[in-house]
Coordinates of N, CA and C in Angstrom, one line a residue:
M1 N 0.8 -1.2 0.0 CA 0.0 0.0 0.0 C 0.9 1.2 0.0
F2 N 2.0 1.2 0.7 CA 2.8 2.4 0.8 C 3.7 2.6 -0.5
E3 N 3.6 1.6 -1.4 CA 4.3 1.6 -2.6 C 3.6 2.5 -3.7
I4 N 2.3 2.8 -3.4 CA 1.5 3.6 -4.4 C 1.8 5.0 -4.1
I5 N 2.5 5.6 -5.0 CA 2.9 7.1 -4.9 C 2.5 7.7 -6.2
P6 N 1.9 8.9 -6.2 CA 1.5 9.5 -7.5 C 2.8 9.7 -8.3
F7 N 2.6 9.5 -9.6 CA 3.8 9.5 -10.6 C 4.6 10.7 -10.5
G8 N 4.1 11.9 -10.3 CA 4.8 13.1 -10.3 C 5.5 13.3 -8.9
R9 N 5.2 12.6 -7.9 CA 5.7 12.9 -6.6 C 6.8 11.9 -6.1
R10 N 7.3 11.1 -7.0 CA 8.3 10.1 -6.6 C 9.6 10.8 -6.3
S11 N 10.2 10.3 -5.3 CA 11.5 10.8 -4.9 C 12.6 9.9 -5.5
Y12 N 13.6 10.5 -6.0 CA 14.6 9.7 -6.6 C 15.8 9.5 -5.7
F13 N 15.6 10.0 -4.4 CA 16.6 9.7 -3.4 C 16.4 8.3 -2.9
S14 N 17.5 7.6 -2.6 CA 17.5 6.3 -2.2 C 17.0 6.2 -0.7
D15 N 16.1 5.3 -0.4 CA 15.7 5.0 0.9 C 16.4 3.7 1.4
P16 N 17.4 3.8 2.2 CA 18.2 2.5 2.6 C 17.3 1.5 3.3
F17 N 16.3 1.9 4.0 CA 15.4 0.9 4.7 C 14.6 0.2 3.7
R18 N 14.1 0.9 2.7 CA 13.2 0.2 1.7 C 14.1 -0.7 0.9
A19 N 15.3 -0.3 0.6 CA 16.3 -1.1 -0.2 C 16.6 -2.4 0.6
L20 N 16.8 -2.3 1.9 CA 17.1 -3.5 2.7 C 15.9 -4.4 2.8
E21 N 14.7 -3.8 2.9 CA 13.5 -4.6 2.9 C 13.3 -5.3 1.6
N22 N 13.5 -4.7 0.5 CA 13.3 -5.3 -0.8 C 14.4 -6.4 -1.0
M23 N 15.6 -6.2 -0.5 CA 16.6 -7.2 -0.6 C 16.2 -8.5 0.2
E24 N 15.7 -8.2 1.4 CA 15.2 -9.3 2.2 C 14.1 -10.1 1.6
R25 N 13.1 -9.4 1.0 CA 12.0 -10.1 0.4 C 12.5 -10.9 -0.8
S26 N 13.4 -10.4 -1.6 CA 13.8 -11.1 -2.8 C 14.7 -12.3 -2.4
F27 N 15.4 -12.2 -1.3 CA 16.3 -13.3 -0.8 C 15.4 -14.4 -0.3
F28 N 14.5 -14.1 0.6 CA 13.6 -15.2 1.2 C 12.6 -15.7 0.3
R29 N 12.2 -14.9 -0.7 CA 11.1 -15.4 -1.6 C 11.6 -16.6 -2.3
G30 N 12.9 -16.7 -2.7 CA 13.4 -17.9 -3.4 C 13.8 -19.0 -2.6
N31 N 14.0 -18.8 -1.3 CA 14.5 -19.9 -0.4 C 13.5 -20.4 0.6
L32 N 12.7 -19.6 1.2 CA 11.8 -20.0 2.2 C 10.4 -20.0 1.7
Q33 N 9.9 -21.0 1.2 CA 8.6 -21.1 0.7 C 7.8 -22.1 1.5
E34 N 6.5 -21.8 1.6 CA 5.7 -22.8 2.2 C 5.0 -23.7 1.1
F35 N 4.8 -24.9 1.4 CA 4.0 -25.7 0.5 C 2.5 -25.5 0.7
R36 N 1.8 -25.7 -0.3 CA 0.4 -25.4 -0.2 C -0.4 -26.6 0.4
T37 N -1.4 -26.2 1.2 CA -2.2 -27.3 1.8 C -3.7 -26.9 1.7
D38 N -4.5 -27.9 1.7 CA -5.9 -27.8 1.8 C -6.4 -28.6 3.0
V39 N -7.2 -28.0 3.8 CA -7.7 -28.6 5.0 C -9.2 -28.7 4.8
S40 N -9.8 -29.9 5.0 CA -11.2 -30.0 4.9 C -11.7 -30.9 6.1
E41 N -13.0 -30.9 6.3 CA -13.6 -31.5 7.5 C -14.9 -32.2 7.1
D42 N -15.2 -33.3 7.6 CA -16.5 -33.9 7.6 C -16.9 -34.3 9.0
D43 N -17.9 -35.1 9.1 CA -18.5 -35.4 10.4 C -17.5 -36.2 11.3
T44 N -16.6 -37.0 10.7 CA -15.8 -37.9 11.5 C -14.3 -37.6 11.5
S45 N -13.9 -36.7 10.6 CA -12.4 -36.5 10.5 C -12.1 -35.2 9.8
Y46 N -10.8 -34.8 9.9 CA -10.2 -33.7 9.1 C -9.3 -34.4 8.1
Q47 N -9.2 -33.7 6.9 CA -8.3 -34.2 5.9 C -7.3 -33.0 5.5
I48 N -6.1 -33.3 5.4 CA -5.1 -32.4 4.9 C -4.5 -32.9 3.7
S49 N -4.5 -32.1 2.6 CA -3.8 -32.4 1.4 C -2.7 -31.4 1.2
A50 N -1.4 -31.9 1.1 CA -0.3 -31.0 1.0 C 0.4 -31.3 -0.3
E51 N 0.7 -30.2 -1.1 CA 1.5 -30.4 -2.3 C 2.9 -30.4 -2.1
L52 N 3.6 -31.5 -2.4 CA 5.0 -31.6 -2.2 C 5.6 -32.3 -3.4
P53 N 5.6 -31.7 -4.6 CA 6.1 -32.3 -5.8 C 7.6 -32.4 -5.7
G54 N 8.1 -33.4 -6.3 CA 9.6 -33.6 -6.4 C 10.2 -34.2 -5.2
F55 N 9.4 -34.5 -4.2 CA 10.0 -35.2 -3.0 C 9.7 -36.7 -3.0
K56 N 10.6 -37.4 -2.4 CA 10.4 -38.8 -2.3 C 9.7 -39.0 -0.9
K57 N 9.1 -40.2 -0.8 CA 8.4 -40.4 0.5 C 9.3 -40.5 1.7
E58 N 10.5 -40.9 1.5 CA 11.5 -41.0 2.5 C 12.0 -39.6 3.0
E59 N 11.8 -38.5 2.2 CA 12.2 -37.2 2.5 C 11.2 -36.4 3.3
I60 N 10.0 -37.0 3.6 CA 8.9 -36.3 4.2 C 8.8 -36.9 5.6
N61 N 8.6 -36.0 6.6 CA 8.5 -36.4 8.0 C 7.2 -35.9 8.6
L62 N 6.5 -36.7 9.3 CA 5.3 -36.2 10.1 C 5.6 -36.4 11.6
D63 N 5.5 -35.4 12.3 CA 5.8 -35.5 13.8 C 4.6 -34.9 14.5
V64 N 4.3 -35.6 15.6 CA 3.2 -35.2 16.5 C 3.8 -35.0 17.9
E65 N 3.6 -33.7 18.3 CA 4.1 -33.4 19.7 C 3.0 -32.6 20.4
G66 N 2.4 -33.3 21.4 CA 1.3 -32.6 22.1 C 0.1 -32.5 21.1
D67 N -0.4 -31.3 21.0 CA -1.5 -31.1 20.0 C -1.0 -30.4 18.8
C68 N 0.2 -30.7 18.3 CA 0.7 -30.1 17.1 C 1.3 -31.1 16.2
L69 N 0.8 -31.1 14.9 CA 1.3 -31.9 13.8 C 2.2 -31.1 13.0
T70 N 3.4 -31.6 12.8 CA 4.4 -30.9 11.9 C 4.7 -31.7 10.7
I71 N 4.5 -31.1 9.6 CA 4.9 -31.8 8.3 C 6.2 -31.1 7.8
S72 N 7.2 -31.9 7.6 CA 8.5 -31.3 7.2 C 9.0 -32.1 6.0
A73 N 9.7 -31.5 5.1 CA 10.3 -32.2 4.0 C 11.6 -31.5 3.7
Q74 N 12.6 -32.4 3.3 CA 13.9 -31.9 3.1 C 14.5 -32.6 1.8
H75 N 15.0 -31.8 0.9 CA 15.5 -32.4 -0.4 C 16.8 -31.7 -0.8
S76 N 17.7 -32.5 -1.2 CA 19.0 -31.9 -1.7 C 19.3 -32.7 -3.0
E77 N 19.9 -32.0 -3.9 CA 20.2 -32.6 -5.2 C 21.5 -31.9 -5.8
E78 N 22.3 -32.7 -6.4 CA 23.5 -32.1 -7.0 C 23.6 -32.6 -8.4
N79 N 23.9 -31.7 -9.4 CA 24.2 -32.1 -10.8 C 25.6 -31.6 -11.1
E80 N 26.4 -32.5 -11.6 CA 27.8 -32.1 -11.8 C 28.2 -32.6 -13.2
E81 N 28.7 -31.7 -14.0 CA 29.2 -32.1 -15.3 C 30.6 -31.5 -15.4
S82 N 31.6 -32.4 -15.7 CA 32.9 -31.9 -15.9 C 33.6 -32.6 -17.0
D83 N 34.7 -32.1 -17.5 CA 35.5 -32.8 -18.5 C 36.4 -33.8 -17.9
E84 N 37.2 -34.4 -18.7 CA 38.1 -35.5 -18.2 C 39.2 -35.0 -17.2
K85 N 39.5 -33.7 -17.2 CA 40.4 -33.1 -16.3 C 39.8 -32.6 -15.0
K86 N 38.5 -32.9 -14.8 CA 37.7 -32.5 -13.7 C 37.6 -30.9 -13.6
N87 N 37.6 -30.3 -14.8 CA 37.3 -28.9 -14.9 C 35.8 -28.8 -15.0
Y88 N 35.2 -28.0 -14.1 CA 33.8 -27.9 -14.1 C 33.3 -27.1 -15.3
I89 N 32.4 -27.7 -16.0 CA 31.7 -27.0 -17.1 C 30.4 -26.5 -16.5
K90 N 29.7 -27.3 -15.7 CA 28.5 -26.9 -15.0 C 28.4 -27.7 -13.7
R91 N 28.1 -27.0 -12.6 CA 27.9 -27.6 -11.3 C 26.7 -26.9 -10.6
E92 N 25.7 -27.6 -10.3 CA 24.5 -27.0 -9.7 C 24.2 -27.8 -8.5
R93 N 23.7 -27.1 -7.4 CA 23.3 -27.7 -6.2 C 22.0 -27.1 -5.8
F94 N 21.1 -27.9 -5.3 CA 19.8 -27.4 -4.8 C 19.6 -28.0 -3.4
Y95 N 19.1 -27.2 -2.5 CA 18.7 -27.7 -1.2 C 17.4 -27.0 -0.8
G96 N 16.5 -27.7 -0.4 CA 15.2 -27.2 0.1 C 14.7 -27.8 1.3
S97 N 14.2 -27.0 2.2 CA 13.6 -27.6 3.4 C 12.3 -26.8 3.7
Y98 N 11.3 -27.5 4.0 CA 10.0 -26.9 4.2 C 9.4 -27.5 5.4
S99 N 8.6 -26.7 6.1 CA 7.9 -27.2 7.3 C 6.7 -26.4 7.6
R100 N 5.6 -27.1 8.0 CA 4.4 -26.4 8.4 C 3.8 -27.2 9.6
S101 N 3.2 -26.4 10.5 CA 2.6 -27.0 11.7 C 1.1 -26.8 11.8
F102 N 0.4 -27.7 12.4 CA -1.1 -27.6 12.4 C -1.5 -28.0 13.9
D103 N -2.5 -27.3 14.4 CA -3.1 -27.6 15.7 C -4.0 -28.8 15.5
I104 N -3.8 -29.9 16.2 CA -4.7 -31.1 16.1 C -5.4 -31.4 17.4
T105 N -5.9 -30.3 18.0 CA -6.7 -30.5 19.2 C -8.0 -31.2 18.8
G106 N -8.4 -32.2 19.5 CA -9.6 -33.0 19.2 C -9.4 -34.1 18.2
V107 N -8.2 -34.4 17.9 CA -7.9 -35.5 16.9 C -7.4 -36.7 17.6
D108 N -7.8 -37.9 17.2 CA -7.4 -39.2 17.7 C -6.0 -39.4 17.1
V109 N -4.9 -39.1 17.9 CA -3.6 -39.2 17.4 C -3.2 -40.6 16.9
D110 N -3.7 -41.6 17.6 CA -3.3 -43.0 17.3 C -3.9 -43.5 16.0
A111 N -4.9 -42.8 15.5 CA -5.6 -43.3 14.3 C -5.2 -42.5 13.1
I112 N -4.3 -41.6 13.1 CA -3.9 -40.8 12.0 C -3.3 -41.6 10.9
K113 N -3.7 -41.4 9.7 CA -3.2 -42.2 8.5 C -2.7 -41.2 7.5
A114 N -1.6 -41.6 6.8 CA -1.1 -40.7 5.7 C -0.7 -41.5 4.5
E115 N -0.8 -40.9 3.4 CA -0.3 -41.6 2.1 C 0.2 -40.5 1.2
Y116 N 1.2 -40.9 0.4 CA 1.9 -40.0 -0.5 C 1.9 -40.6 -1.9
A117 N 1.3 -39.9 -2.9 CA 1.3 -40.3 -4.2 C 1.2 -39.1 -5.2
D118 N 2.0 -39.2 -6.3 CA 2.0 -38.1 -7.3 C 2.2 -36.7 -6.8
G119 N 3.1 -36.6 -5.8 CA 3.4 -35.3 -5.2 C 2.4 -34.7 -4.3
I120 N 1.4 -35.5 -3.9 CA 0.4 -35.0 -2.9 C 0.4 -35.9 -1.7
L121 N 0.6 -35.3 -0.5 CA 0.5 -36.0 0.7 C -0.9 -35.8 1.3
K122 N -1.6 -36.9 1.6 CA -2.9 -36.9 2.1 C -2.9 -37.5 3.5
I123 N -3.4 -36.7 4.4 CA -3.4 -37.1 5.9 C -4.8 -37.1 6.3
D124 N -5.3 -38.2 6.9 CA -6.6 -38.4 7.5 C -6.4 -38.3 9.0
L125 N -7.2 -37.3 9.6 CA -7.1 -37.1 11.0 C -8.4 -37.3 11.7
P126 N -8.7 -38.5 12.2 CA -10.0 -38.8 12.7 C -10.3 -38.0 14.0
K127 N -11.5 -37.5 14.2 CA -11.8 -36.8 15.3 C -12.0 -37.7 16.5
V128 N -11.7 -37.2 17.7 CA -12.0 -37.9 18.9 C -13.5 -38.1 19.1
I129 N -13.9 -39.3 19.4 CA -15.3 -39.5 19.6 C -15.6 -39.3 21.0
P130 N -16.5 -38.3 21.3 CA -16.8 -38.0 22.7 C -17.5 -39.2 23.4
V131 N -17.1 -39.5 24.5 CA -17.7 -40.6 25.2 C -18.7 -40.1 26.2
A132 N -19.9 -40.5 25.9 CA -21.0 -40.0 26.8 C -21.0 -40.8 28.1
P133 N -21.2 -40.2 29.2 CA -21.2 -40.9 30.5 C -22.3 -41.9 30.5
A134 N -21.9 -43.1 31.0 CA -22.9 -44.2 31.0 C -24.0 -43.8 32.0
S135 N -25.2 -44.1 31.7 CA -26.3 -43.7 32.6 C -26.5 -44.9 33.5
R136 N -26.8 -44.6 34.7 CA -27.1 -45.6 35.7 C -28.1 -45.0 36.7
K137 N -28.7 -45.9 37.4 CA -29.7 -45.6 38.4 C -29.1 -45.5 39.7
L138 N -29.3 -44.4 40.4 CA -28.8 -44.2 41.8 C -29.8 -44.6 42.8
E139 N -29.3 -45.2 43.9 CA -30.2 -45.6 45.0 C -30.3 -44.4 45.9
I140 N -31.5 -44.2 46.4 CA -31.7 -43.1 47.4 C -31.6 -43.7 48.8
Q141 N -30.8 -43.2 49.6 CA -30.6 -43.7 51.0 C -31.4 -43.0 52.0

């Protein structure tokens, strides 16, 4: 919103704080991205679908700690092309680490199921079934 300045009123003097902010945005935009998730609910469970294309099933971790489910994925890849003298013609490295956490209050943690296929992680989170107190007749003394 503060970027909208009338065309004739632009200042050509450098703002070091804005330059630093823009540098930070451009740096983190390429390195720290969140994966996209869809969360849905029906009468008996919640469902999470997370887009994690390019990851192998072994690179994805699901951790439950208390009432928090954390989905994390880590991927590293190296491509190296060199000539017979080991002079690099091209050498590329990629490293990516992603993590998201979700509140799972009211979920039966022991019944959580997950599957990963075609770059989509699907997690089924069954709701805790409330146990109604058993009714019984009390004797009057």
